[in-house]
C-alpha cells in the first residue's frame, strides 16, 4: 500500500479568506495524460495569471475565464476547486450545501490491491468488513480475477462486492469477464481501454453485471454518450478527472437522468482532496459507497488538522464553511519541497 506521495496544493486568497485544493496528477502519466511537472507549469504560466487579481461572481464564471484551453482538466480542477472552497467560506456555508448536497454523512467503501493469494485476499477483506466498510472493491487483472472473486464471495456471501480492472482487458477477454457474472457483483469497473466507450458497449451487451465507467468519462458529454450507447450502468465520478466540481455536478445530473447511480472515486488524496470528495458525495445520486475511506489508512500524518475517519462505513461530512478542514501548516512546512506565490 502506498503511504507517501507528492501532493500539489493550491491556495487562493480573497477578501481575507482562503480556498484550498489538491492536484491528483502523478509524476508520470499513469492514470491520465497529465503530470505534476506539466500541471505546475500551466498553473504558473497560463491559468493563474488569468485568475489572480480578478473578480468572479462564482466559480462558474472563473471556469469561463479558462474555457478556451483544451484538456488538462486536472490542472484546471485545482483552480476551480480552490475557488469553490473560497466562495463557500466567503458565504459561510459548507461546500456540499453550495453544491446542492443533502447529507451529513456518506457511505464509504475500500479499494483493495492485488494480494499474494486467495487466502490473503480473504484475510484483508475480512479486516475491512469488520471495520464496517459498506463496499469492498478488489483489483483484478488477466489471470487474477475469477479466483479471488470466488474466494471472497464464498467467504462473504452478503457483502457489496465490486472489482476494478484498470483497463487491463480487451474484448478478447469477454468470456473471462462473463464468468464474473456468477458472483453478484455491483459492477465491474473500467475493464477496457481508458479512452474507450464503444468496446465497453459491446462488452456490456455480453454481461449481466453492470460496467462502471471511470477513465473514459471526462465530462458530462462523455457520460451522456456512454450511457446513451449503454457502455455501462454506473459512473465513477472523480472531481479532478472531469475538471472540477461544476462538471462533476453535471455528470451527476446526466447520470441521474439516465437512472444510473454514481459514486465518488479516490486518487489517494490527502485530507484536502478527501474533504472535497466527501462534500461532493452529499449530492443525491451518489447512492453507491465511494472511495472516501479513513485517511489513517494511508497517512501517518495528514496535511489537515481535522481527522477524516469513517465509523461503521459512514464518513461524517466535515462541519463548517467550505470544505470544513484546515491545513496542518507546521507539518506542511516540514515536508514541502517547493513554495511559490503569485500576486495580482
mmCIF file of C-alpha atoms in Angstrom, residues 11-344:
data_model
loop_
_atom_site.group_PDB
_atom_site.id
_atom_site.type_symbol
_atom_site.label_atom_id
_atom_site.label_comp_id
_atom_site.label_asym_id
_atom_site.label_seq_id
_atom_site.Cartn_x
_atom_site.Cartn_y
_atom_site.Cartn_z
ATOM 1 C CA UNK A 11 -4.337 28.170 -2.058
ATOM 2 C CA UNK A 12 -6.439 31.048 -3.419
ATOM 3 C CA UNK A 13 -6.925 34.167 -1.285
ATOM 4 C CA UNK A 14 -9.834 36.601 -1.464
ATOM 5 C CA UNK A 15 -11.469 39.049 0.949
ATOM 6 C CA UNK A 16 -9.429 37.761 3.866
ATOM 7 C CA UNK A 17 -10.438 34.135 3.226
ATOM 8 C CA UNK A 18 -8.631 31.297 1.502
ATOM 9 C CA UNK A 19 -9.723 28.289 -0.512
ATOM 10 C CA UNK A 20 -7.566 25.195 -0.893
ATOM 11 C CA UNK A 21 -7.426 22.393 -3.450
ATOM 12 C CA UNK A 22 -5.212 19.439 -4.250
ATOM 13 C CA UNK A 23 -3.806 18.150 -7.518
ATOM 14 C CA UNK A 24 -4.284 14.436 -8.179
ATOM 15 C CA UNK A 25 -1.953 14.109 -11.150
ATOM 16 C CA UNK A 26 1.183 11.999 -10.727
ATOM 17 C CA UNK A 27 4.859 12.374 -11.643
ATOM 18 C CA UNK A 28 4.313 10.138 -14.689
ATOM 19 C CA UNK A 29 1.167 9.997 -16.862
ATOM 20 C CA UNK A 30 -0.134 6.707 -15.460
ATOM 21 C CA UNK A 31 -3.849 7.425 -14.897
ATOM 22 C CA UNK A 32 -4.493 10.188 -17.416
ATOM 23 C CA UNK A 33 -2.033 12.115 -19.557
ATOM 24 C CA UNK A 34 -1.328 14.892 -17.036
ATOM 25 C CA UNK A 35 1.779 15.104 -14.850
ATOM 26 C CA UNK A 36 2.771 17.170 -11.833
ATOM 27 C CA UNK A 37 5.508 18.976 -13.746
ATOM 28 C CA UNK A 38 3.202 19.880 -16.625
ATOM 29 C CA UNK A 39 0.394 20.971 -14.310
ATOM 30 C CA UNK A 40 2.622 23.250 -12.247
ATOM 31 C CA UNK A 41 3.887 24.910 -15.405
ATOM 32 C CA UNK A 42 0.364 25.501 -16.684
ATOM 33 C CA UNK A 43 -0.794 26.868 -13.350
ATOM 34 C CA UNK A 44 2.174 29.214 -13.108
ATOM 35 C CA UNK A 45 2.254 30.492 -16.682
ATOM 36 C CA UNK A 46 -1.261 30.113 -18.105
ATOM 37 C CA UNK A 47 -4.129 29.502 -15.685
ATOM 38 C CA UNK A 48 -3.338 31.571 -12.590
ATOM 39 C CA UNK A 49 -2.353 34.773 -14.474
ATOM 40 C CA UNK A 50 -5.931 34.811 -15.819
ATOM 41 C CA UNK A 51 -7.409 34.450 -12.335
ATOM 42 C CA UNK A 52 -5.190 36.270 -9.837
ATOM 43 C CA UNK A 53 -6.357 39.812 -9.164
ATOM 44 C CA UNK A 54 -9.664 39.316 -10.970
ATOM 45 C CA UNK A 55 -13.210 39.323 -9.573
ATOM 46 C CA UNK A 56 -15.625 36.499 -10.348
ATOM 47 C CA UNK A 57 -19.278 36.224 -9.375
ATOM 48 C CA UNK A 58 -18.895 32.491 -8.743
ATOM 49 C CA UNK A 59 -16.688 29.522 -9.713
ATOM 50 C CA UNK A 60 -18.638 29.031 -12.954
ATOM 51 C CA UNK A 61 -17.520 32.495 -14.035
ATOM 52 C CA UNK A 62 -13.950 31.552 -13.201
ATOM 53 C CA UNK A 63 -14.360 28.453 -15.357
ATOM 54 C CA UNK A 64 -15.372 30.681 -18.253
ATOM 55 C CA UNK A 65 -12.057 32.522 -17.938
ATOM 56 C CA UNK A 66 -10.252 29.209 -18.528
ATOM 57 C CA UNK A 67 -12.757 27.851 -21.033
ATOM 58 C CA UNK A 68 -10.666 28.477 -24.146
ATOM 59 C CA UNK A 69 -7.987 25.997 -23.053
ATOM 60 C CA UNK A 70 -8.231 22.374 -24.102
ATOM 61 C CA UNK A 71 -7.717 19.344 -21.894
ATOM 62 C CA UNK A 72 -5.579 19.493 -18.764
ATOM 63 C CA UNK A 73 -8.687 19.008 -16.664
ATOM 64 C CA UNK A 74 -6.818 18.027 -13.506
ATOM 65 C CA UNK A 75 -4.785 21.236 -13.529
ATOM 66 C CA UNK A 76 -7.872 23.330 -14.235
ATOM 67 C CA UNK A 77 -9.714 21.492 -11.473
ATOM 68 C CA UNK A 78 -7.158 22.708 -8.945
ATOM 69 C CA UNK A 79 -8.110 26.317 -9.718
ATOM 70 C CA UNK A 80 -11.838 25.625 -9.863
ATOM 71 C CA UNK A 81 -11.985 23.541 -6.679
ATOM 72 C CA UNK A 82 -9.992 26.092 -4.697
ATOM 73 C CA UNK A 83 -12.443 28.722 -5.962
ATOM 74 C CA UNK A 84 -15.418 26.679 -4.750
ATOM 75 C CA UNK A 85 -13.838 26.323 -1.311
ATOM 76 C CA UNK A 86 -13.057 30.045 -1.236
ATOM 77 C CA UNK A 87 -16.586 31.029 -2.298
ATOM 78 C CA UNK A 88 -18.217 28.699 0.247
ATOM 79 C CA UNK A 89 -16.028 30.100 3.023
ATOM 80 C CA UNK A 90 -16.853 33.664 1.968
ATOM 81 C CA UNK A 91 -20.554 32.796 2.167
ATOM 82 C CA UNK A 92 -20.092 30.910 5.439
ATOM 83 C CA UNK A 93 -21.728 27.699 4.195
ATOM 84 C CA UNK A 94 -20.467 24.128 3.748
ATOM 85 C CA UNK A 95 -19.229 23.279 0.258
ATOM 86 C CA UNK A 96 -21.687 20.394 -0.005
ATOM 87 C CA UNK A 97 -24.610 22.703 0.693
ATOM 88 C CA UNK A 98 -23.432 25.094 -2.021
ATOM 89 C CA UNK A 99 -23.159 22.204 -4.498
ATOM 90 C CA UNK A 100 -26.691 21.027 -3.671
ATOM 91 C CA UNK A 101 -25.857 18.218 -1.261
ATOM 92 C CA UNK A 102 -28.340 16.866 1.271
ATOM 93 C CA UNK A 103 -26.410 14.526 3.584
ATOM 94 C CA UNK A 104 -24.458 14.938 6.794
ATOM 95 C CA UNK A 105 -22.580 11.659 6.288
ATOM 96 C CA UNK A 106 -21.813 9.471 3.275
ATOM 97 C CA UNK A 107 -21.365 5.735 2.761
ATOM 98 C CA UNK A 108 -17.798 4.658 2.092
ATOM 99 C CA UNK A 109 -16.048 1.589 0.812
ATOM 100 C CA UNK A 110 -12.465 0.481 0.347
ATOM 101 C CA UNK A 111 -10.333 -0.438 -2.641
ATOM 102 C CA UNK A 112 -8.004 -3.369 -2.002
ATOM 103 C CA UNK A 113 -4.942 -4.138 -4.084
ATOM 104 C CA UNK A 114 -3.952 -7.486 -5.536
ATOM 105 C CA UNK A 115 -2.866 -9.898 -2.800
ATOM 106 C CA UNK A 116 -0.366 -12.795 -2.976
ATOM 107 C CA UNK A 117 -3.055 -15.486 -2.980
ATOM 108 C CA UNK A 118 -6.722 -16.210 -2.321
ATOM 109 C CA UNK A 119 -6.248 -16.743 1.419
ATOM 110 C CA UNK A 120 -4.534 -13.371 1.763
ATOM 111 C CA UNK A 121 -7.351 -11.778 -0.229
ATOM 112 C CA UNK A 122 -9.994 -13.196 2.097
ATOM 113 C CA UNK A 123 -7.996 -12.092 5.148
ATOM 114 C CA UNK A 124 -7.675 -8.469 4.007
ATOM 115 C CA UNK A 125 -11.338 -8.393 3.015
ATOM 116 C CA UNK A 126 -12.319 -9.736 6.442
ATOM 117 C CA UNK A 127 -10.389 -6.991 8.222
ATOM 118 C CA UNK A 128 -12.187 -4.287 6.291
ATOM 119 C CA UNK A 129 -15.604 -5.923 6.588
ATOM 120 C CA UNK A 130 -15.073 -5.997 10.349
ATOM 121 C CA UNK A 131 -14.283 -2.276 10.230
ATOM 122 C CA UNK A 132 -17.743 -1.697 8.782
ATOM 123 C CA UNK A 133 -16.945 -0.609 5.235
ATOM 124 C CA UNK A 134 -20.022 -0.760 3.033
ATOM 125 C CA UNK A 135 -18.366 -1.891 -0.195
ATOM 126 C CA UNK A 136 -15.318 -3.999 -0.932
ATOM 127 C CA UNK A 137 -13.558 -3.404 -4.253
ATOM 128 C CA UNK A 138 -10.931 -5.857 -5.449
ATOM 129 C CA UNK A 139 -8.323 -5.021 -8.070
ATOM 130 C CA UNK A 140 -8.189 -7.634 -10.812
ATOM 131 C CA UNK A 141 -6.104 -8.373 -13.906
ATOM 132 C CA UNK A 142 -5.957 -11.133 -16.530
ATOM 133 C CA UNK A 143 -5.046 -14.324 -14.724
ATOM 134 C CA UNK A 144 -6.125 -12.952 -11.347
ATOM 135 C CA UNK A 145 -9.856 -12.338 -11.466
ATOM 136 C CA UNK A 146 -12.241 -15.266 -11.023
ATOM 137 C CA UNK A 147 -10.101 -16.864 -8.296
ATOM 138 C CA UNK A 148 -10.053 -14.001 -5.747
ATOM 139 C CA UNK A 149 -13.637 -13.021 -6.503
ATOM 140 C CA UNK A 150 -14.909 -16.571 -5.999
ATOM 141 C CA UNK A 151 -12.970 -16.943 -2.751
ATOM 142 C CA UNK A 152 -14.242 -13.632 -1.439
ATOM 143 C CA UNK A 153 -17.858 -14.289 -2.385
ATOM 144 C CA UNK A 154 -17.797 -17.739 -0.789
ATOM 145 C CA UNK A 155 -16.406 -16.282 2.435
ATOM 146 C CA UNK A 156 -18.742 -13.256 2.416
ATOM 147 C CA UNK A 157 -21.971 -14.115 0.581
ATOM 148 C CA UNK A 158 -23.794 -10.916 1.568
ATOM 149 C CA UNK A 159 -21.284 -8.071 1.158
ATOM 150 C CA UNK A 160 -21.474 -5.452 -1.583
ATOM 151 C CA UNK A 161 -18.588 -6.555 -3.807
ATOM 152 C CA UNK A 162 -17.079 -4.886 -6.888
ATOM 153 C CA UNK A 163 -13.948 -5.254 -8.999
ATOM 154 C CA UNK A 164 -11.696 -2.745 -10.742
ATOM 155 C CA UNK A 165 -9.744 -3.804 -13.820
ATOM 156 C CA UNK A 166 -7.924 -0.525 -14.538
ATOM 157 C CA UNK A 167 -8.246 -1.067 -18.313
ATOM 158 C CA UNK A 168 -6.345 -4.364 -18.191
ATOM 159 C CA UNK A 169 -8.652 -6.338 -20.534
ATOM 160 C CA UNK A 170 -9.763 -6.365 -24.164
ATOM 161 C CA UNK A 171 -12.874 -7.703 -25.865
ATOM 162 C CA UNK A 172 -10.985 -10.947 -26.394
ATOM 163 C CA UNK A 173 -11.340 -11.476 -22.632
ATOM 164 C CA UNK A 174 -15.141 -11.242 -22.698
ATOM 165 C CA UNK A 175 -15.530 -14.897 -21.725
ATOM 166 C CA UNK A 176 -13.313 -14.446 -18.683
ATOM 167 C CA UNK A 177 -15.215 -11.352 -17.625
ATOM 168 C CA UNK A 178 -18.555 -13.086 -18.250
ATOM 169 C CA UNK A 179 -17.544 -15.661 -15.644
ATOM 170 C CA UNK A 180 -17.721 -12.881 -13.062
ATOM 171 C CA UNK A 181 -21.496 -12.667 -13.597
ATOM 172 C CA UNK A 182 -21.799 -15.635 -11.240
ATOM 173 C CA UNK A 183 -20.662 -13.650 -8.186
ATOM 174 C CA UNK A 184 -23.361 -10.976 -7.797
ATOM 175 C CA UNK A 185 -21.033 -8.009 -8.287
ATOM 176 C CA UNK A 186 -22.433 -4.494 -8.056
ATOM 177 C CA UNK A 187 -20.272 -3.541 -11.053
ATOM 178 C CA UNK A 188 -17.053 -4.224 -12.966
ATOM 179 C CA UNK A 189 -15.066 -1.008 -13.193
ATOM 180 C CA UNK A 190 -13.319 0.141 -16.413
ATOM 181 C CA UNK A 191 -12.281 -3.271 -17.759
ATOM 182 C CA UNK A 192 -11.321 -1.988 -21.228
ATOM 183 C CA UNK A 193 -9.198 0.830 -22.635
ATOM 184 C CA UNK A 194 -9.038 4.107 -20.712
ATOM 185 C CA UNK A 195 -10.229 6.173 -23.697
ATOM 186 C CA UNK A 196 -12.902 3.791 -24.984
ATOM 187 C CA UNK A 197 -16.696 3.780 -24.916
ATOM 188 C CA UNK A 198 -17.654 1.675 -27.953
ATOM 189 C CA UNK A 199 -15.962 -1.544 -26.863
ATOM 190 C CA UNK A 200 -17.433 -1.137 -23.399
ATOM 191 C CA UNK A 201 -20.866 -1.006 -25.022
ATOM 192 C CA UNK A 202 -20.143 -4.241 -26.877
ATOM 193 C CA UNK A 203 -18.873 -5.893 -23.700
ATOM 194 C CA UNK A 204 -21.874 -4.692 -21.683
ATOM 195 C CA UNK A 205 -24.177 -6.446 -24.158
ATOM 196 C CA UNK A 206 -22.449 -9.712 -23.251
ATOM 197 C CA UNK A 207 -22.619 -9.297 -19.474
ATOM 198 C CA UNK A 208 -25.379 -9.158 -16.897
ATOM 199 C CA UNK A 209 -23.127 -7.323 -14.395
ATOM 200 C CA UNK A 210 -23.184 -3.531 -14.914
ATOM 201 C CA UNK A 211 -19.991 -1.932 -16.120
ATOM 202 C CA UNK A 212 -18.762 1.158 -14.288
ATOM 203 C CA UNK A 213 -17.083 3.831 -16.410
ATOM 204 C CA UNK A 214 -14.120 5.650 -14.889
ATOM 205 C CA UNK A 215 -11.204 6.922 -17.019
ATOM 206 C CA UNK A 216 -13.309 7.111 -20.188
ATOM 207 C CA UNK A 217 -15.659 9.756 -18.733
ATOM 208 C CA UNK A 218 -14.013 13.185 -18.614
ATOM 209 C CA UNK A 219 -17.149 15.322 -18.980
ATOM 210 C CA UNK A 220 -20.920 15.345 -18.821
ATOM 211 C CA UNK A 221 -20.922 14.851 -22.603
ATOM 212 C CA UNK A 222 -18.871 11.679 -22.209
ATOM 213 C CA UNK A 223 -21.293 10.493 -19.551
ATOM 214 C CA UNK A 224 -24.266 11.177 -21.835
ATOM 215 C CA UNK A 225 -22.671 9.343 -24.762
ATOM 216 C CA UNK A 226 -21.579 6.387 -22.656
ATOM 217 C CA UNK A 227 -24.973 5.931 -21.056
ATOM 218 C CA UNK A 228 -26.830 6.521 -24.343
ATOM 219 C CA UNK A 229 -24.974 3.677 -26.071
ATOM 220 C CA UNK A 230 -25.202 1.548 -22.914
ATOM 221 C CA UNK A 231 -21.465 1.322 -22.401
ATOM 222 C CA UNK A 232 -22.153 0.931 -18.690
ATOM 223 C CA UNK A 233 -24.727 1.427 -15.986
ATOM 224 C CA UNK A 234 -22.659 3.132 -13.261
ATOM 225 C CA UNK A 235 -20.228 6.061 -13.307
ATOM 226 C CA UNK A 236 -17.271 6.684 -11.037
ATOM 227 C CA UNK A 237 -17.033 10.470 -10.616
ATOM 228 C CA UNK A 238 -13.545 11.765 -9.889
ATOM 229 C CA UNK A 239 -13.704 15.522 -9.497
ATOM 230 C CA UNK A 240 -10.281 16.275 -10.942
ATOM 231 C CA UNK A 241 -10.729 13.932 -13.910
ATOM 232 C CA UNK A 242 -13.741 15.910 -15.131
ATOM 233 C CA UNK A 243 -12.278 19.348 -14.423
ATOM 234 C CA UNK A 244 -13.814 20.323 -11.094
ATOM 235 C CA UNK A 245 -16.998 20.447 -9.051
ATOM 236 C CA UNK A 246 -19.202 22.159 -11.625
ATOM 237 C CA UNK A 247 -18.594 19.499 -14.270
ATOM 238 C CA UNK A 248 -18.768 16.730 -11.654
ATOM 239 C CA UNK A 249 -22.217 18.007 -10.727
ATOM 240 C CA UNK A 250 -23.234 17.963 -14.396
ATOM 241 C CA UNK A 251 -22.006 14.359 -14.721
ATOM 242 C CA UNK A 252 -24.068 13.553 -11.625
ATOM 243 C CA UNK A 253 -27.155 15.167 -13.163
ATOM 244 C CA UNK A 254 -26.771 13.405 -16.525
ATOM 245 C CA UNK A 255 -26.377 10.034 -14.818
ATOM 246 C CA UNK A 256 -29.406 10.732 -12.650
ATOM 247 C CA UNK A 257 -31.468 11.499 -15.753
ATOM 248 C CA UNK A 258 -30.482 8.092 -17.168
ATOM 249 C CA UNK A 259 -31.245 6.337 -13.874
ATOM 250 C CA UNK A 260 -27.567 5.429 -13.445
ATOM 251 C CA UNK A 261 -26.067 5.668 -9.937
ATOM 252 C CA UNK A 262 -22.730 7.384 -9.364
ATOM 253 C CA UNK A 263 -20.081 7.158 -6.680
ATOM 254 C CA UNK A 264 -17.021 9.238 -5.838
ATOM 255 C CA UNK A 265 -13.700 7.703 -6.762
ATOM 256 C CA UNK A 266 -10.452 8.369 -4.953
ATOM 257 C CA UNK A 267 -6.971 9.246 -6.192
ATOM 258 C CA UNK A 268 -5.071 8.636 -2.953
ATOM 259 C CA UNK A 269 -5.809 12.183 -1.830
ATOM 260 C CA UNK A 270 -4.622 13.854 1.328
ATOM 261 C CA UNK A 271 -7.267 15.270 3.630
ATOM 262 C CA UNK A 272 -7.635 18.312 1.366
ATOM 263 C CA UNK A 273 -8.848 16.338 -1.634
ATOM 264 C CA UNK A 274 -10.678 13.827 0.556
ATOM 265 C CA UNK A 275 -12.736 16.620 2.111
ATOM 266 C CA UNK A 276 -13.679 17.926 -1.354
ATOM 267 C CA UNK A 277 -14.751 14.386 -2.330
ATOM 268 C CA UNK A 278 -16.854 13.945 0.791
ATOM 269 C CA UNK A 279 -18.753 17.172 0.173
ATOM 270 C CA UNK A 280 -19.408 16.254 -3.464
ATOM 271 C CA UNK A 281 -20.709 12.867 -2.321
ATOM 272 C CA UNK A 282 -23.570 14.544 -0.461
ATOM 273 C CA UNK A 283 -25.408 15.066 -3.780
ATOM 274 C CA UNK A 284 -28.485 12.807 -4.057
ATOM 275 C CA UNK A 285 -27.424 10.498 -6.907
ATOM 276 C CA UNK A 286 -24.265 9.417 -5.087
ATOM 277 C CA UNK A 287 -26.098 6.298 -3.975
ATOM 278 C CA UNK A 288 -23.159 3.839 -4.008
ATOM 279 C CA UNK A 289 -20.334 3.898 -1.443
ATOM 280 C CA UNK A 290 -17.307 5.862 -2.608
ATOM 281 C CA UNK A 291 -13.548 5.696 -2.142
ATOM 282 C CA UNK A 292 -13.550 8.191 0.722
ATOM 283 C CA UNK A 293 -12.332 5.814 3.405
ATOM 284 C CA UNK A 294 -10.480 6.882 6.544
ATOM 285 C CA UNK A 295 -7.385 9.000 5.976
ATOM 286 C CA UNK A 296 -5.470 6.997 8.578
ATOM 287 C CA UNK A 297 -5.500 4.010 6.198
ATOM 288 C CA UNK A 298 -2.944 5.893 4.130
ATOM 289 C CA UNK A 299 -1.209 8.636 6.107
ATOM 290 C CA UNK A 300 0.583 8.596 9.428
ATOM 291 C CA UNK A 301 0.282 12.400 9.420
ATOM 292 C CA UNK A 302 -2.205 14.153 7.139
ATOM 293 C CA UNK A 303 -1.963 17.604 5.582
ATOM 294 C CA UNK A 304 -5.009 18.785 7.530
ATOM 295 C CA UNK A 305 -5.698 19.225 11.221
ATOM 296 C CA UNK A 306 -9.099 17.547 11.322
ATOM 297 C CA UNK A 307 -9.249 13.718 11.254
ATOM 298 C CA UNK A 308 -11.405 12.280 8.478
ATOM 299 C CA UNK A 309 -12.351 8.888 9.870
ATOM 300 C CA UNK A 310 -15.244 6.636 8.920
ATOM 301 C CA UNK A 311 -17.286 4.804 11.533
ATOM 302 C CA UNK A 312 -19.372 1.770 10.620
ATOM 303 C CA UNK A 313 -18.882 2.574 6.944
ATOM 304 C CA UNK A 314 -20.108 6.162 7.239
ATOM 305 C CA UNK A 315 -17.928 9.242 6.793
ATOM 306 C CA UNK A 316 -19.195 12.392 8.544
ATOM 307 C CA UNK A 317 -19.196 15.484 6.354
ATOM 308 C CA UNK A 318 -16.700 17.979 7.823
ATOM 309 C CA UNK A 319 -18.584 20.746 9.598
ATOM 310 C CA UNK A 320 -18.072 24.427 8.960
ATOM 311 C CA UNK A 321 -17.712 26.670 5.944
ATOM 312 C CA UNK A 322 -16.129 25.444 2.716
ATOM 313 C CA UNK A 323 -14.565 22.016 2.971
ATOM 314 C CA UNK A 324 -14.519 22.369 6.746
ATOM 315 C CA UNK A 325 -10.837 21.425 7.046
ATOM 316 C CA UNK A 326 -7.701 23.478 7.711
ATOM 317 C CA UNK A 327 -4.107 22.983 6.654
ATOM 318 C CA UNK A 328 -1.636 21.463 9.096
ATOM 319 C CA UNK A 329 0.860 24.222 8.385
ATOM 320 C CA UNK A 330 3.531 23.023 10.802
ATOM 321 C CA UNK A 331 3.658 19.630 9.107
ATOM 322 C CA UNK A 332 3.499 21.218 5.658
ATOM 323 C CA UNK A 333 6.491 23.393 6.486
ATOM 324 C CA UNK A 334 8.487 20.295 7.400
ATOM 325 C CA UNK A 335 7.762 18.369 4.195
ATOM 326 C CA UNK A 336 7.266 20.980 1.443
ATOM 327 C CA UNK A 337 9.697 20.821 -1.470
ATOM 328 C CA UNK A 338 8.525 23.942 -3.321
ATOM 329 C CA UNK A 339 6.571 27.070 -2.431
ATOM 330 C CA UNK A 340 5.538 29.737 -4.953
ATOM 331 C CA UNK A 341 3.336 32.823 -4.743
ATOM 332 C CA UNK A 342 1.607 34.954 -7.375
ATOM 333 C CA UNK A 343 0.032 38.306 -6.626
ATOM 334 C CA UNK A 344 -2.390 40.335 -8.690
#
